[in-house]
Amino acid sequence: AIQMTQSPSSLSASVGDRVTITCRASQGIANDLAWYQQKPGKAPKLLIFAASSLQSGVPSRFSGSGSGTDFTLTISSLQPEDFATYYCLQDYSYPWTFGQGTKVEIK
Amino acid sequence: QVQLVESGGGAVQTGRSLRLSCVASGFSLGSYGMHWVRQAPGKGLEWVSLIWFDGSQKYYADSVKGRFTISRDNSKNTLYLQMNSLRAEDTAVYYCVRDLSLGRSDPGYWGQGTLVTVSS
């Protein structure tokens, strides 16, 4: 199975900061990568699909980039509602696999 | 709007079986692939299984292959997950998830989940 490694595992940031989360695949996955946001006690929410396509209704401060093995989720200006855990998912080959998550906390 | 409501979770002994159901509304279930994704308490997400819109193809995580079976009854707008030979490590919230759109199989629309607790 393809391994997905996210970094960092957690980070502290302030409102207004630019935040970058990285996801690395153990082998090439083209652009078959999605990003999810999860808040405590809630179901995950799809933010980005196909590495860089913004899901409908998601604020434009969220963006994704990358292809092959290295991917990035960027939040251009962190808002209070963005404090959450973020996961990447490769949907290139079965079994699909998630990264271990990145918790974004308030500094 | 898309609604997915899971049921069937609960406490079960190691080695026993359990069947989860997911009733879909707000869309035609038969047009979309469907997934199960789980999350152990305090842990990350784990993709479990996918079934194509017509049930013709099914895929599983290595951790559940041979023990879990995904199925669907489009006439009843219902997705199932039959879980056999349950282990403690299967303890998790199980989410029913719909493909994002026709032609995009990314897990896009999530239910609220049902908790399965496996213990001896």
Coordinates of C-alpha atoms in Angstrom, one line a residue:
Chain A
A1 CA 0.0 0.0 0.0
I2 CA 1.1 3.6 -0.6
Q3 CA 2.2 5.3 2.5
M4 CA 1.3 8.9 3.0
T5 CA 3.5 11.0 5.4
Q6 CA 2.2 14.4 6.6
S7 CA 4.4 17.0 8.2
P8 CA 4.3 18.5 10.7
S9 CA 2.2 16.4 12.9
S10 CA 1.1 19.5 14.7
L11 CA 1.7 23.2 14.6
S12 CA 0.8 26.4 16.5
A13 CA -0.1 29.5 14.6
S14 CA -1.9 32.8 15.1
V15 CA -4.9 34.2 13.3
G16 CA -3.7 35.8 10.1
D17 CA -0.7 33.5 9.7
R18 CA 0.1 31.7 6.5
V19 CA 0.1 27.9 7.2
T20 CA 1.6 25.2 5.0
I21 CA 1.1 21.4 5.5
T22 CA 3.0 18.9 3.5
C23 CA 2.0 15.4 2.4
R24 CA 4.5 13.0 0.8
A25 CA 3.6 9.8 -1.0
S26 CA 5.8 6.7 -0.9
Q27 CA 5.4 6.5 -4.7
G28 CA 4.1 8.6 -7.4
I29 CA 0.3 9.3 -7.3
A30 CA 0.0 11.8 -10.2
N31 CA -2.4 14.4 -8.8
D32 CA -4.8 11.9 -7.1
L33 CA -4.8 13.6 -3.7
A34 CA -7.5 15.1 -1.6
W35 CA -7.3 17.2 1.6
Y36 CA -9.8 17.1 4.5
Q37 CA -10.5 19.2 7.5
Q38 CA -11.9 17.7 10.7
K39 CA -13.1 19.4 13.8
P40 CA -13.5 17.6 17.1
G41 CA -16.6 15.4 17.2
K42 CA -17.5 16.1 13.6
A43 CA -17.2 14.3 10.3
P44 CA -14.4 15.3 8.0
K45 CA -15.0 17.9 5.3
L46 CA -13.5 17.8 1.8
L47 CA -11.4 20.9 1.0
I48 CA -9.4 20.1 -2.0
F49 CA -9.6 17.3 -4.6
A50 CA -7.3 16.4 -7.5
A51 CA -4.4 18.1 -5.6
S52 CA -5.5 21.6 -6.4
S53 CA -9.2 21.8 -7.1
L54 CA -11.2 23.7 -4.5
Q55 CA -14.4 22.0 -3.4
S56 CA -17.5 24.1 -3.8
G57 CA -18.2 26.4 -0.8
V58 CA -14.6 26.2 0.6
P59 CA -13.0 29.6 1.2
S60 CA -10.4 30.7 -1.3
R61 CA -7.8 31.1 1.4
F62 CA -7.4 27.3 1.1
S63 CA -5.2 26.1 -1.8
G64 CA -3.5 22.9 -2.8
S65 CA -0.5 22.2 -5.0
G66 CA 1.8 19.4 -6.1
S67 CA 1.9 16.3 -8.1
G68 CA 3.8 13.0 -8.1
T69 CA 5.0 12.5 -4.6
D70 CA 5.0 15.9 -2.9
F71 CA 1.9 17.9 -2.1
T72 CA 1.1 21.0 -0.1
L73 CA -2.0 22.5 1.6
T74 CA -1.8 26.2 2.2
I75 CA -4.0 28.4 4.3
S76 CA -3.1 31.9 3.2
S77 CA -4.5 33.7 6.3
L78 CA -5.5 31.5 9.2
Q79 CA -9.0 32.2 10.6
P80 CA -10.4 31.2 14.0
E81 CA -12.6 28.6 12.4
D82 CA -9.6 26.9 10.7
F83 CA -8.2 25.5 13.9
A84 CA -8.7 21.8 13.2
T85 CA -6.9 18.6 12.1
Y86 CA -6.1 18.2 8.4
Y87 CA -5.6 14.9 6.5
C88 CA -4.5 14.1 3.0
L89 CA -5.8 11.1 1.1
Q90 CA -4.3 9.4 -1.9
D91 CA -7.0 8.0 -4.3
Y92 CA -4.5 6.8 -6.9
S93 CA -4.4 3.1 -6.1
Y94 CA -6.2 0.7 -3.8
P95 CA -6.1 0.5 -0.9
W96 CA -6.5 4.2 -0.6
T97 CA -4.6 5.7 2.3
F98 CA -4.7 8.8 4.5
G99 CA -1.9 10.7 6.0
Q100 CA -1.6 10.6 9.8
G101 CA -3.0 14.1 10.2
T102 CA -1.8 17.6 11.1
K103 CA -3.3 19.3 14.1
V104 CA -3.4 23.1 13.7
E105 CA -3.6 24.8 17.1
I106 CA -3.9 28.3 18.4
K107 CA -0.6 30.0 19.4
Chain B
Q1 CA -29.4 18.0 0.1
V2 CA -27.2 14.9 0.5
Q3 CA -28.0 13.0 3.7
L4 CA -26.3 9.9 5.0
V5 CA -27.5 8.2 8.2
E6 CA -25.5 5.3 9.6
S7 CA -26.9 2.8 12.0
G8 CA -26.0 -0.6 13.5
G9 CA -23.1 0.3 15.6
G10 CA -22.8 -0.8 19.2
A11 CA -20.8 -2.9 21.6
V12 CA -19.9 -6.4 20.4
Q13 CA -17.5 -9.2 21.7
T14 CA -14.3 -10.1 19.9
G15 CA -14.9 -12.6 17.2
R16 CA -18.5 -11.7 16.7
S17 CA -20.2 -10.0 13.7
L18 CA -22.0 -6.8 13.1
R19 CA -23.7 -5.2 10.1
L20 CA -23.7 -1.5 9.6
S21 CA -26.3 0.3 7.4
C22 CA -26.3 3.7 5.8
V23 CA -29.5 5.2 4.4
A24 CA -29.1 7.8 1.8
S25 CA -31.4 10.6 0.8
G26 CA -31.4 13.7 -1.3
F27 CA -29.8 11.9 -4.2
S28 CA -30.0 8.7 -6.2
L29 CA -27.8 6.2 -4.5
G30 CA -27.5 4.1 -7.6
S31 CA -25.6 6.8 -9.4
Y32 CA -22.6 7.0 -7.0
G33 CA -19.8 5.0 -5.6
M34 CA -19.9 4.7 -1.8
H35 CA -17.2 4.3 0.9
W36 CA -16.8 3.3 4.5
V37 CA -14.1 5.2 6.4
R38 CA -13.3 4.7 10.1
Q39 CA -11.6 6.5 12.9
A40 CA -10.4 4.8 16.1
P41 CA -10.9 6.8 19.2
G42 CA -8.3 9.6 19.3
K43 CA -6.7 8.4 16.1
G44 CA -6.6 9.3 12.4
L45 CA -8.8 8.4 9.5
E46 CA -8.6 5.0 7.8
W47 CA -10.2 4.3 4.5
V48 CA -12.0 0.9 4.8
S49 CA -13.9 0.1 1.6
L50 CA -15.4 1.3 -1.7
I51 CA -18.2 -0.1 -3.8
W52 CA -18.9 1.1 -7.3
F53 CA -22.3 2.7 -8.2
D54 CA -23.6 -0.6 -9.6
G55 CA -21.9 -2.9 -7.1
S56 CA -19.7 -4.4 -9.8
Q57 CA -16.4 -3.6 -8.1
K58 CA -15.4 -3.6 -4.4
Y59 CA -12.2 -2.7 -2.8
Y60 CA -10.9 -3.1 0.8
A61 CA -8.2 -2.0 3.1
D62 CA -5.7 -4.7 3.9
S63 CA -6.7 -4.6 7.6
V64 CA -10.3 -5.8 6.8
K65 CA -9.9 -7.8 3.6
G66 CA -11.5 -11.2 4.1
R67 CA -13.4 -10.2 7.2
F68 CA -15.6 -7.2 6.0
T69 CA -18.0 -7.1 3.0
I70 CA -19.4 -4.0 1.5
S71 CA -22.7 -4.2 -0.3
R72 CA -25.6 -2.0 -1.4
D73 CA -29.3 -2.2 -2.2
N74 CA -30.0 0.7 -4.5
S75 CA -33.7 0.0 -4.4
K76 CA -33.6 0.7 -0.7
N77 CA -31.2 3.6 -0.9
T78 CA -29.0 1.7 1.6
L79 CA -25.3 0.8 1.9
Y80 CA -24.1 -2.0 4.1
L81 CA -20.9 -3.1 5.8
Q82 CA -20.9 -6.7 7.1
M83 CA -18.2 -7.0 9.7
N84 CA -17.1 -10.6 10.7
S85 CA -14.5 -11.9 13.1
L86 CA -14.3 -8.5 14.8
R87 CA -11.1 -7.5 16.7
A88 CA -10.4 -4.9 19.3
E89 CA -8.6 -2.9 16.7
D90 CA -11.9 -2.5 14.7
T91 CA -13.2 -0.3 17.5
A92 CA -13.9 3.0 15.7
V93 CA -16.5 5.5 14.4
Y94 CA -17.5 4.2 11.0
Y95 CA -18.5 6.9 8.4
C96 CA -20.6 6.3 5.3
V97 CA -19.3 8.5 2.5
R98 CA -20.5 9.3 -1.0
D99 CA -18.4 9.9 -4.0
L100 CA -17.9 13.6 -4.6
S101 CA -19.6 13.7 -7.9
L102 CA -20.3 11.6 -11.0
G103 CA -16.9 10.9 -12.4
R104 CA -15.0 11.9 -9.2
S105 CA -14.6 9.1 -6.6
D106 CA -13.0 11.2 -3.9
P107 CA -15.0 10.7 -0.7
G108 CA -17.0 13.9 -0.7
Y109 CA -20.2 13.7 1.4
W110 CA -20.0 12.2 4.9
G111 CA -22.5 10.9 7.4
Q112 CA -22.1 11.6 11.1
G113 CA -20.8 8.1 11.8
T114 CA -21.7 5.2 14.0
L115 CA -19.5 3.9 16.8
V116 CA -18.5 0.3 17.0
T117 CA -16.8 -1.0 20.2
V118 CA -15.2 -4.4 20.2
S119 CA -14.1 -5.9 23.4
S120 CA -13.7 -9.3 25.1

